[in-house]
Amino acid sequence: MLRLATASLVGTAIEFYDFFVYGTAAALVLGPLFFPTFSPVAGTLAAFGTFGVGFVARPLGSILFGHFGDRRGRRPVLVASLLLTGASTVAVGCVPSYGSIGVAAPVLLLGLRFLQGLGLGGEWGGAVLLTAEHAPAGRRGLWSSFPQIGPAVGFVLANGVMLALSATLTDAQFAQWGWRVPFWVAGVLALGGLWLRSSLAESPRFLEIDDHARVPLTEVARDHWRLVLLTAGALSVGYAIFYAVTTWSLAYGTERLGVGRTEMLACIMAAVVVKGSLTPLVAMLSDRYGRRPLCLLGCAAAALWMFPMVALLATGAPLLMFLGFLGALLAFVTMFAVLGAYLPELYEPRVRCTGAAVGYNLGGVLGGALTPIVATALAEHSGRVPWGVGAYLTGVALFSLGCFALLPETRPVAVVVPEPVAG
């Protein structure tokens, strides 16, 4: 289990590295380079628009790769999704700017971002299911949390490379070629991930299925549509929080507050490191106390913390910004640490790869794709403290709280065998 869980963690970290490095570049440099005819705010919105396309593609990737995951197995999905995401990420680093090829530049950027999202849409379902379906029931929360640590590792790695380049290059060098280096690094990481995943065994639960779904999406849409919509709505707050902290706040802090790139990246990365470190602990609690109670607790905490978070961000003080980000990500991890076990347990095995992944990635469309765009627009028409952003995030948290309240508990309950009665 340790070897399998570690391989899933590493692979997920590489895929999310690819996805996150684009978000950081969108917040810092893609607007002026690919949308130079726009105003600064409009350029940032346009860059976040291409960022959002990746989220729109993720449910489509879930459908595509989920079909093969339910029909052919979880393991092939991991290899194919990693190849697609890695190749498209390297290609982003090779796209000439608007000044070189004109409108073709943002068009290429848009297409490659779509392919990134398509690959990542297949990654989560394959990695989580392969781990969850190998894990013993009483420790499924713990072992399934390893792929959930991957996004934090990928984020820190992506932003660590960006931070190192930002700190060592001039602004002109960073804008000219420095931002491309993290995209090229993705190629090396993808090769390492492919080597690591080549030795993984297929899920035993998949091998036990006698009657595989012919068209998994059809069964999901017919028999599980309510569950898919509820999981998507429930997860939207997690995506909204994470990308408000890691993407929107980065742009807001550097452009509106005048905080340096290095300081903003350091504050965000420190909060993400703490979040990633606590993921296994929270997941272990779900094995003891249940998945749903922790999700409800995280949603409630998020609803209470969004206004303090934007107030702390508006100070521009690194320590206070870090505390604001940390509180938000602690609420986030209380929900998302348990999803590796919770979502697969909600769906029957024959359509699990499609159903769980589609629900997970639809939540990304609702929360991740829209949040940087909506928050940027709301902050533009506010004072120094973007209260409108706090109200928006609080509203998303309350919406997700209602969705989680309608979902069932899934934690396996130990069966107690009564002792024989004498006589």
JSON list of C-alpha atoms in Angstrom, two decimals, residues 39-42 44-45 248 251-252 255-256 372-389:
[
{"chain": "A", "resi": 39, "resn": "SER", "atom": "CA", "xyz": [-6.06, 47.26, -20.22]},
{"chain": "A", "resi": 40, "resn": "PRO", "atom": "CA", "xyz": [-4.19, 45.72, -17.27]},
{"chain": "A", "resi": 41, "resn": "VAL", "atom": "CA", "xyz": [-7.40, 44.53, -15.58]},
{"chain": "A", "resi": 42, "resn": "ALA", "atom": "CA", "xyz": [-8.92, 43.29, -18.84]},
{"chain": "A", "resi": 44, "resn": "THR", "atom": "CA", "xyz": [-5.70, 39.73, -16.32]},
{"chain": "A", "resi": 45, "resn": "LEU", "atom": "CA", "xyz": [-9.34, 38.76, -16.86]},
{"chain": "A", "resi": 248, "resn": "TRP", "atom": "CA", "xyz": [-6.70, 35.49, -7.58]},
{"chain": "A", "resi": 251, "resn": "ALA", "atom": "CA", "xyz": [-2.77, 38.84, -8.97]},
{"chain": "A", "resi": 252, "resn": "TYR", "atom": "CA", "xyz": [-4.59, 41.12, -6.51]},
{"chain": "A", "resi": 255, "resn": "GLU", "atom": "CA", "xyz": [-1.29, 44.50, -9.02]},
{"chain": "A", "resi": 256, "resn": "ARG", "atom": "CA", "xyz": [-3.57, 46.29, -6.53]},
{"chain": "A", "resi": 372, "resn": "PRO", "atom": "CA", "xyz": [-10.52, 34.15, -10.31]},
{"chain": "A", "resi": 373, "resn": "ILE", "atom": "CA", "xyz": [-12.69, 35.89, -12.95]},
{"chain": "A", "resi": 374, "resn": "VAL", "atom": "CA", "xyz": [-15.55, 36.82, -10.60]},
{"chain": "A", "resi": 375, "resn": "ALA", "atom": "CA", "xyz": [-13.19, 37.87, -7.80]},
{"chain": "A", "resi": 376, "resn": "THR", "atom": "CA", "xyz": [-11.12, 40.08, -10.13]},
{"chain": "A", "resi": 377, "resn": "ALA", "atom": "CA", "xyz": [-14.26, 41.79, -11.41]},
{"chain": "A", "resi": 378, "resn": "LEU", "atom": "CA", "xyz": [-15.67, 42.30, -7.90]},
{"chain": "A", "resi": 379, "resn": "ALA", "atom": "CA", "xyz": [-12.38, 43.61, -6.52]},
{"chain": "A", "resi": 380, "resn": "GLU", "atom": "CA", "xyz": [-12.08, 46.14, -9.35]},
{"chain": "A", "resi": 381, "resn": "HIS", "atom": "CA", "xyz": [-15.19, 47.96, -8.09]},
{"chain": "A", "resi": 382, "resn": "SER", "atom": "CA", "xyz": [-14.39, 47.83, -4.38]},
{"chain": "A", "resi": 383, "resn": "GLY", "atom": "CA", "xyz": [-12.16, 49.80, -2.06]},
{"chain": "A", "resi": 384, "resn": "ARG", "atom": "CA", "xyz": [-8.93, 48.53, -0.58]},
{"chain": "A", "resi": 385, "resn": "VAL", "atom": "CA", "xyz": [-10.76, 45.70, 1.21]},
{"chain": "A", "resi": 386, "resn": "PRO", "atom": "CA", "xyz": [-12.58, 43.57, -1.41]},
{"chain": "A", "resi": 387, "resn": "TRP", "atom": "CA", "xyz": [-15.68, 42.80, 0.65]},
{"chain": "A", "resi": 388, "resn": "GLY", "atom": "CA", "xyz": [-17.53, 41.70, -2.48]},
{"chain": "A", "resi": 389, "resn": "VAL", "atom": "CA", "xyz": [-15.07, 38.83, -2.87]}
]
